[in-house]
Structures are given as C-alpha cells and as structure tokens.
mmCIF file of N, CA and C in Angstrom:
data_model
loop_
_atom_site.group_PDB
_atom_site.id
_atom_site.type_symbol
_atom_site.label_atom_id
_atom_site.label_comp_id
_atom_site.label_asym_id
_atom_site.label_seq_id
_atom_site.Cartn_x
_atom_site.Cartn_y
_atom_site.Cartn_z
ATOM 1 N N UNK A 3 93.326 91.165 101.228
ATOM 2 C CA UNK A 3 93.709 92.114 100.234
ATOM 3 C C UNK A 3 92.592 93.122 99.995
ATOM 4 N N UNK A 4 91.391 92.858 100.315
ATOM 5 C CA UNK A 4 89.991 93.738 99.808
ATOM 6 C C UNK A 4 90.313 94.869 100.464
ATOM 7 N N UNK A 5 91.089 94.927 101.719
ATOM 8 C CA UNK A 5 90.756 95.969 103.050
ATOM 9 C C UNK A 5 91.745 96.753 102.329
ATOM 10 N N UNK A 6 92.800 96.646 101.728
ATOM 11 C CA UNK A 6 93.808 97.626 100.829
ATOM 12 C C UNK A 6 93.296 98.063 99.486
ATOM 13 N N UNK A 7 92.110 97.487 99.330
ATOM 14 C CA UNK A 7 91.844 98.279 97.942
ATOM 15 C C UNK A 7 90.783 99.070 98.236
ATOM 16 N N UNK A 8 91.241 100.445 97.955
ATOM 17 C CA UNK A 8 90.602 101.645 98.268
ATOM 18 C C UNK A 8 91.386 102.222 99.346
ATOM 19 N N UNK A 9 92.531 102.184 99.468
ATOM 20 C CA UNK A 9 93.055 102.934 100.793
ATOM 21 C C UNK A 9 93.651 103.604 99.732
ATOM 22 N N UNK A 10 94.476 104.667 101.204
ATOM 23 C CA UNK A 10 95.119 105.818 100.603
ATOM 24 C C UNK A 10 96.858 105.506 100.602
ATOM 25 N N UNK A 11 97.272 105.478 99.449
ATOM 26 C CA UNK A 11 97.304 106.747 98.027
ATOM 27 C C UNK A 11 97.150 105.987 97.062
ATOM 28 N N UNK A 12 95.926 104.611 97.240
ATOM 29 C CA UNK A 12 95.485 104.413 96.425
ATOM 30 C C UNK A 12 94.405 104.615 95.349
ATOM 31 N N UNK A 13 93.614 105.390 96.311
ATOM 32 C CA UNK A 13 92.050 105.592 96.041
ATOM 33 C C UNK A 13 91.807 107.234 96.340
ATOM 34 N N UNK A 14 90.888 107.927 95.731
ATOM 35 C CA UNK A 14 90.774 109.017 96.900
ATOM 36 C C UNK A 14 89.494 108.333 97.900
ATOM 37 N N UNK A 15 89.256 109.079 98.974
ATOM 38 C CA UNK A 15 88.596 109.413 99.946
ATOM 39 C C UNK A 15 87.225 109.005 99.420
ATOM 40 N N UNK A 16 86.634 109.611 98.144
ATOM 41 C CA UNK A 16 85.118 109.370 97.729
ATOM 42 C C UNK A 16 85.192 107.530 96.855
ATOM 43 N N UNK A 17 86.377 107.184 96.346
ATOM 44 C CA UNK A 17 86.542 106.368 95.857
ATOM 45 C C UNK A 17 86.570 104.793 96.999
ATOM 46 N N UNK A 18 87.630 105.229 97.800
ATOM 47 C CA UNK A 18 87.437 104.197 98.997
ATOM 48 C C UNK A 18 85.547 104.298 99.678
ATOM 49 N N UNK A 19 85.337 105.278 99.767
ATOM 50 C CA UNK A 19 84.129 105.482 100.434
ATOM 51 C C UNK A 19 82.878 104.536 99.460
ATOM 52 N N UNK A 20 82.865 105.002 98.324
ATOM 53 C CA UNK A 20 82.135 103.936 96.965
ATOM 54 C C UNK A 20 82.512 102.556 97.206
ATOM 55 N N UNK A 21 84.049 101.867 97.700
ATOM 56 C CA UNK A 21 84.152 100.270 97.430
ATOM 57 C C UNK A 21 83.111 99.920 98.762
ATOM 58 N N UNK A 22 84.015 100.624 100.156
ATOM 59 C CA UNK A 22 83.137 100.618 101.209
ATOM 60 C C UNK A 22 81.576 100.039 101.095
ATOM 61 N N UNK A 23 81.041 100.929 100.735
ATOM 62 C CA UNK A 23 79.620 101.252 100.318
ATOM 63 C C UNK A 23 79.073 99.396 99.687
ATOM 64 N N UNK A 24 79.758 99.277 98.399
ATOM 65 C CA UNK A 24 79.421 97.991 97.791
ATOM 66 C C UNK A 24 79.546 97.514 98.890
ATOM 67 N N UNK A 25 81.034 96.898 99.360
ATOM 68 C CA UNK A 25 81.120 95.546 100.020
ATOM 69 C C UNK A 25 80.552 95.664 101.667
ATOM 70 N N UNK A 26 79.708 96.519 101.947
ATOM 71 C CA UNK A 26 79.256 96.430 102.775
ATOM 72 C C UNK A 26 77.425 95.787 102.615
ATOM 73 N N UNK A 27 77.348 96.265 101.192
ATOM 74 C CA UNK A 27 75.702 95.904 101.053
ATOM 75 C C UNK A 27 75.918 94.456 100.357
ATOM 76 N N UNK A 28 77.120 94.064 99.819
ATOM 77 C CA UNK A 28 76.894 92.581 98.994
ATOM 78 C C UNK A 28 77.128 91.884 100.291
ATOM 79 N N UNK A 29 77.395 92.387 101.512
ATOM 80 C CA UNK A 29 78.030 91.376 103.091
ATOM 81 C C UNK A 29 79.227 90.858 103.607
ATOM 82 N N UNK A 30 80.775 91.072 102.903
ATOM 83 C CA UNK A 30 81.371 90.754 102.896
ATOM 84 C C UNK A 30 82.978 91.383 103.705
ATOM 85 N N UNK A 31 81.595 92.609 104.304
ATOM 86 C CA UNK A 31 82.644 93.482 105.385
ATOM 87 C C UNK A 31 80.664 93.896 106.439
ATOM 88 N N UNK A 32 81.585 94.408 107.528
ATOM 89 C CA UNK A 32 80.771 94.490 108.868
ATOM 90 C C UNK A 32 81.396 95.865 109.430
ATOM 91 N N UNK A 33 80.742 96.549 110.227
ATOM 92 C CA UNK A 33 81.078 97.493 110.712
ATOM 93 C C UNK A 33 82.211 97.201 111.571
ATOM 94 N N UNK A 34 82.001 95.850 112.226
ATOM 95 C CA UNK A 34 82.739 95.599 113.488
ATOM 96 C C UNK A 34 84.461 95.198 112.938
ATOM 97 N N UNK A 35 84.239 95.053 111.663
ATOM 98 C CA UNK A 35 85.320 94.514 111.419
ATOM 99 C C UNK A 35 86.265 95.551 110.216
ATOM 100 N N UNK A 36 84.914 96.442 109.508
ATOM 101 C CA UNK A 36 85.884 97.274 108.399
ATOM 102 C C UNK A 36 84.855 98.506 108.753
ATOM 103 N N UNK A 37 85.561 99.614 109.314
ATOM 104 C CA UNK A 37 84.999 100.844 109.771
ATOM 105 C C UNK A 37 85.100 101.854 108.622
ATOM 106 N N UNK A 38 83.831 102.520 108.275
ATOM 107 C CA UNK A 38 83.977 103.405 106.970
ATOM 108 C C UNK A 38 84.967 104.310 107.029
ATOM 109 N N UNK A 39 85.785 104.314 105.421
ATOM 110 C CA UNK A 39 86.804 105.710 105.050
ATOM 111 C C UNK A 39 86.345 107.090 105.945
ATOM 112 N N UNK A 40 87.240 107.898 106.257
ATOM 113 C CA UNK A 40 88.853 107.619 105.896
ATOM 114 C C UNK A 40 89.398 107.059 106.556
ATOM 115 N N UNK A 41 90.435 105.985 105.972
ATOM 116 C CA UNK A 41 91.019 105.360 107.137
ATOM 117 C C UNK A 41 92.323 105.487 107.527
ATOM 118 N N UNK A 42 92.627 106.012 108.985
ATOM 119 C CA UNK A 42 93.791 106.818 109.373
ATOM 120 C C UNK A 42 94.837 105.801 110.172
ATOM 121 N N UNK A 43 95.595 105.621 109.661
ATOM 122 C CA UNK A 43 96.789 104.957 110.164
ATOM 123 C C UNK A 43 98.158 105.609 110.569
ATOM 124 N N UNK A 44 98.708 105.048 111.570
ATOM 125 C CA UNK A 44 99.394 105.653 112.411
ATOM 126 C C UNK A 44 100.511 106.240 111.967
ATOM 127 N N UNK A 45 101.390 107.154 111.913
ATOM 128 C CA UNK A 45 101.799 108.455 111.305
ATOM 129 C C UNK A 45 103.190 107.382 110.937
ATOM 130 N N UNK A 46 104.034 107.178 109.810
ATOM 131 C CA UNK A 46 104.969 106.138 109.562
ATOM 132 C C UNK A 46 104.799 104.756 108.885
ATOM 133 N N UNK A 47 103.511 104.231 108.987
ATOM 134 C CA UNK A 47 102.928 102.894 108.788
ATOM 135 C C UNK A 47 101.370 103.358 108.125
ATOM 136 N N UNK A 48 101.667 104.008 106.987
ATOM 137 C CA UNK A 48 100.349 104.168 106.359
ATOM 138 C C UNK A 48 100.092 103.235 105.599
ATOM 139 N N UNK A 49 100.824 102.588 105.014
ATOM 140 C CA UNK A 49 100.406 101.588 103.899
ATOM 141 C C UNK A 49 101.585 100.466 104.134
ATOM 142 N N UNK A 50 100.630 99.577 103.645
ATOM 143 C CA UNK A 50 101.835 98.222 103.706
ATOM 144 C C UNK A 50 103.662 98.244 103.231
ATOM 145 N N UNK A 51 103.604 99.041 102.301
ATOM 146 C CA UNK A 51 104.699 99.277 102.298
ATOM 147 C C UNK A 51 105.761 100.164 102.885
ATOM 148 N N UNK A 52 105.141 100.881 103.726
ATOM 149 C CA UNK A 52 105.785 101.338 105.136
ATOM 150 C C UNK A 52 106.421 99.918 106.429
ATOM 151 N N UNK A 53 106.226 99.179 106.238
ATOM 152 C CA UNK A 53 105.995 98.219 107.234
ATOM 153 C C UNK A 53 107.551 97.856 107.716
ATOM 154 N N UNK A 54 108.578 97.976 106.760
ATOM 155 C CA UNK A 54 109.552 98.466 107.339
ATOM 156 C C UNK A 54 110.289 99.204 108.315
ATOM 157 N N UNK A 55 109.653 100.173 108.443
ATOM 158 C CA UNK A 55 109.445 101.665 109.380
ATOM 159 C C UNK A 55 109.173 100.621 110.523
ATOM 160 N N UNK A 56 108.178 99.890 110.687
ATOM 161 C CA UNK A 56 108.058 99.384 112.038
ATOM 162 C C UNK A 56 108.736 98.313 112.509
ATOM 163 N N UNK A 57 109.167 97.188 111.316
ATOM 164 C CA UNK A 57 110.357 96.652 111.880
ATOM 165 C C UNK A 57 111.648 97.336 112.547
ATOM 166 N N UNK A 58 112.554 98.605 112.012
ATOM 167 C CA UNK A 58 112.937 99.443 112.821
ATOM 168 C C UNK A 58 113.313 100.180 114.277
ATOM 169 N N UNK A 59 111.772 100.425 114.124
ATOM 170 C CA UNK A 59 111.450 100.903 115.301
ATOM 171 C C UNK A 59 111.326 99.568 116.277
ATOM 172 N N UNK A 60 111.070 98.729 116.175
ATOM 173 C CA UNK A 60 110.977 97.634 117.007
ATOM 174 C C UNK A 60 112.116 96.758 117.064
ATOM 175 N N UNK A 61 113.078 96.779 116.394
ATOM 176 C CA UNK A 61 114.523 97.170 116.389
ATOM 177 C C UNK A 61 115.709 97.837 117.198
ATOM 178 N N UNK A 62 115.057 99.197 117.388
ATOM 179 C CA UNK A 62 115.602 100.275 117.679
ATOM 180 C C UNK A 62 115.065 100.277 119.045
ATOM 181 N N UNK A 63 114.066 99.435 119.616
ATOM 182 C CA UNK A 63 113.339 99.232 120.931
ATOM 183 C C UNK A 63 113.807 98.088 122.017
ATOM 184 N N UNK A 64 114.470 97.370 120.720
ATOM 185 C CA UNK A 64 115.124 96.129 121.449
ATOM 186 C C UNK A 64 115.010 94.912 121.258
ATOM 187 N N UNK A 65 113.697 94.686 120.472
ATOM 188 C CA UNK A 65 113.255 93.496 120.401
ATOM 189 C C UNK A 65 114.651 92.855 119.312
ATOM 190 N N UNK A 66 114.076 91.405 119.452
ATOM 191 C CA UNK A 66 115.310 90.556 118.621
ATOM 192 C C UNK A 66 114.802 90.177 117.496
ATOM 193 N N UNK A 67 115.566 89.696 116.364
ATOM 194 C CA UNK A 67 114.692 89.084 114.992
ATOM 195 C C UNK A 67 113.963 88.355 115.296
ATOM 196 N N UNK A 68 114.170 87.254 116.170
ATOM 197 C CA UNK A 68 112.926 86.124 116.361
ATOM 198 C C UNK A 68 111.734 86.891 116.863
ATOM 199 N N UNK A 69 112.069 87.661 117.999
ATOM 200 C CA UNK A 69 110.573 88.569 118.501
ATOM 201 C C UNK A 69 109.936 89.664 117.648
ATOM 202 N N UNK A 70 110.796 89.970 116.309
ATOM 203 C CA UNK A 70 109.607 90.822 115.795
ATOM 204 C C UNK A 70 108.994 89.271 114.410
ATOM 205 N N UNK A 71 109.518 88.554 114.348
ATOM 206 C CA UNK A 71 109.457 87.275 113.072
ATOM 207 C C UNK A 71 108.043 87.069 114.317
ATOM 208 N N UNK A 72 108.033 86.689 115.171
ATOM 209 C CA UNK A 72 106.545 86.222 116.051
ATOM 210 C C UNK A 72 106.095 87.250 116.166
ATOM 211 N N UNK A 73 106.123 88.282 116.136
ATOM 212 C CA UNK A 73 105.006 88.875 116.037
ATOM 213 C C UNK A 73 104.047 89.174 114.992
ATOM 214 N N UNK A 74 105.187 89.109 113.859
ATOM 215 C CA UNK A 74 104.492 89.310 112.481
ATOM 216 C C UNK A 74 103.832 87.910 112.064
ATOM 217 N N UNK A 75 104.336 86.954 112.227
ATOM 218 C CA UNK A 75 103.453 85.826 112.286
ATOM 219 C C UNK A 75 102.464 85.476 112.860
ATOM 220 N N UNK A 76 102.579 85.601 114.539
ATOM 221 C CA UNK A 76 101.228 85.602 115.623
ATOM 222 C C UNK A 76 100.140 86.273 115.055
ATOM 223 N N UNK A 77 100.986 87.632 114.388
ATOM 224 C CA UNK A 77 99.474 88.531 114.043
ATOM 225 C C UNK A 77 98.603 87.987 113.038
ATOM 226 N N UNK A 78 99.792 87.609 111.998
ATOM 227 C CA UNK A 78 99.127 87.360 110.421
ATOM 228 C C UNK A 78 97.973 85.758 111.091
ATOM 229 N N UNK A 79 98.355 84.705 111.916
ATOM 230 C CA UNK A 79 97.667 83.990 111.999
ATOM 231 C C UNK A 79 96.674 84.306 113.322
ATOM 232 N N UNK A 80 96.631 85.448 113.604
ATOM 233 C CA UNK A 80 95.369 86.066 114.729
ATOM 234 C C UNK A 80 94.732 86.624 113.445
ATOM 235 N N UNK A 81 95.112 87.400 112.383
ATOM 236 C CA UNK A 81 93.963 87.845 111.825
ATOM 237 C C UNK A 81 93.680 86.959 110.643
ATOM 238 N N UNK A 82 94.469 85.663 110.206
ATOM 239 C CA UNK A 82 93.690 84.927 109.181
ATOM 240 C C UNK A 82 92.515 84.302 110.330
ATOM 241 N N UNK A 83 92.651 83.524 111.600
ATOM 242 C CA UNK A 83 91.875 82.877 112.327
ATOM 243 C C UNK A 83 90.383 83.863 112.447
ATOM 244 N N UNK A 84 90.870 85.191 112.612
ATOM 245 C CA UNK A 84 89.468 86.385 112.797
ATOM 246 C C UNK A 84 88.702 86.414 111.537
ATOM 247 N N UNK A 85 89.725 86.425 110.183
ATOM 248 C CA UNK A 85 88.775 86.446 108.648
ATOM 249 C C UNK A 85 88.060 84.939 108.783
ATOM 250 N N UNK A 86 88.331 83.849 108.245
ATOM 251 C CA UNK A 86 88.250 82.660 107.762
ATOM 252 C C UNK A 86 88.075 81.520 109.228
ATOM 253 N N UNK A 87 87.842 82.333 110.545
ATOM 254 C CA UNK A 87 87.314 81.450 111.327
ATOM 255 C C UNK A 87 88.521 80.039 111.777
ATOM 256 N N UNK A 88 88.273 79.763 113.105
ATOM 257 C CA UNK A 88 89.375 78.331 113.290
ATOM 258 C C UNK A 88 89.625 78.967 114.616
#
C-alpha cells in the first residue's frame, strides 16, 4: 500500500516526491525497487482503480477467466514473495 501513497491523483508531483524522499532515508524503499516520482503508468491503468480497463483488454485478447484469475494471482504472489521474501 506505501507504493500508492503519493501517486497520482493522489498527491501532487512535489508531494509524492517529499514521501519518496522520507521512505527512502528511514530504508524502507530502494532504488531498485521504488524509482523516484513521477511515476508514469501505462496510458488506461494509471491507478488501481483502472484495473478493470485491463481485465478487458485481456478479455477482448482472448484470454479466459481462469487465465486472467492466474495471472492476477501469480502476480500478487510474485510480488508479495519480492516484498516480504520466501
């Protein structure tokens, strides 16, 4: 949840750039892993609540409910395993 607070149209630009700033000096983000504001996401899927938009489109591509349900799962447990290690 940290990586959404300060995004956009939540934050402005100098505001995300300030959380940045902290949680990079208390250690709890890395370059390699949270790259400084602004952060540009792909034109449709700016914010989590776009995320619809890409079920859709992946929909509209062919995939089946079970293949986009694994993907959204594979991912969510590729990136809890990348935060919290395992």
């Amino acid at each position: 949840m940290d990586y959404f607070i300060g995004q956009h149209p939540y934050a402005s630009n100098e505001l995300a750039t300030k959380f940045w700033e902290k949680m990079m000096s208390e250690g709890p983000f890395t370059t390699d892993t949270h790259p400084p504001p602004p952060h540009i996401y792909p034109s449709g899927i700016e914010t989590p609540d776009r995320l619809p938009a890409l079920t859709e489109r992946m929909l509209a591509r062919g995939l089946s409910e079970d293949e986009i349900l694994a993907f959204y799962g594979k991912n969510l447990m590729r990136v809890l395993k990348r935060v919290w290690g395992g």
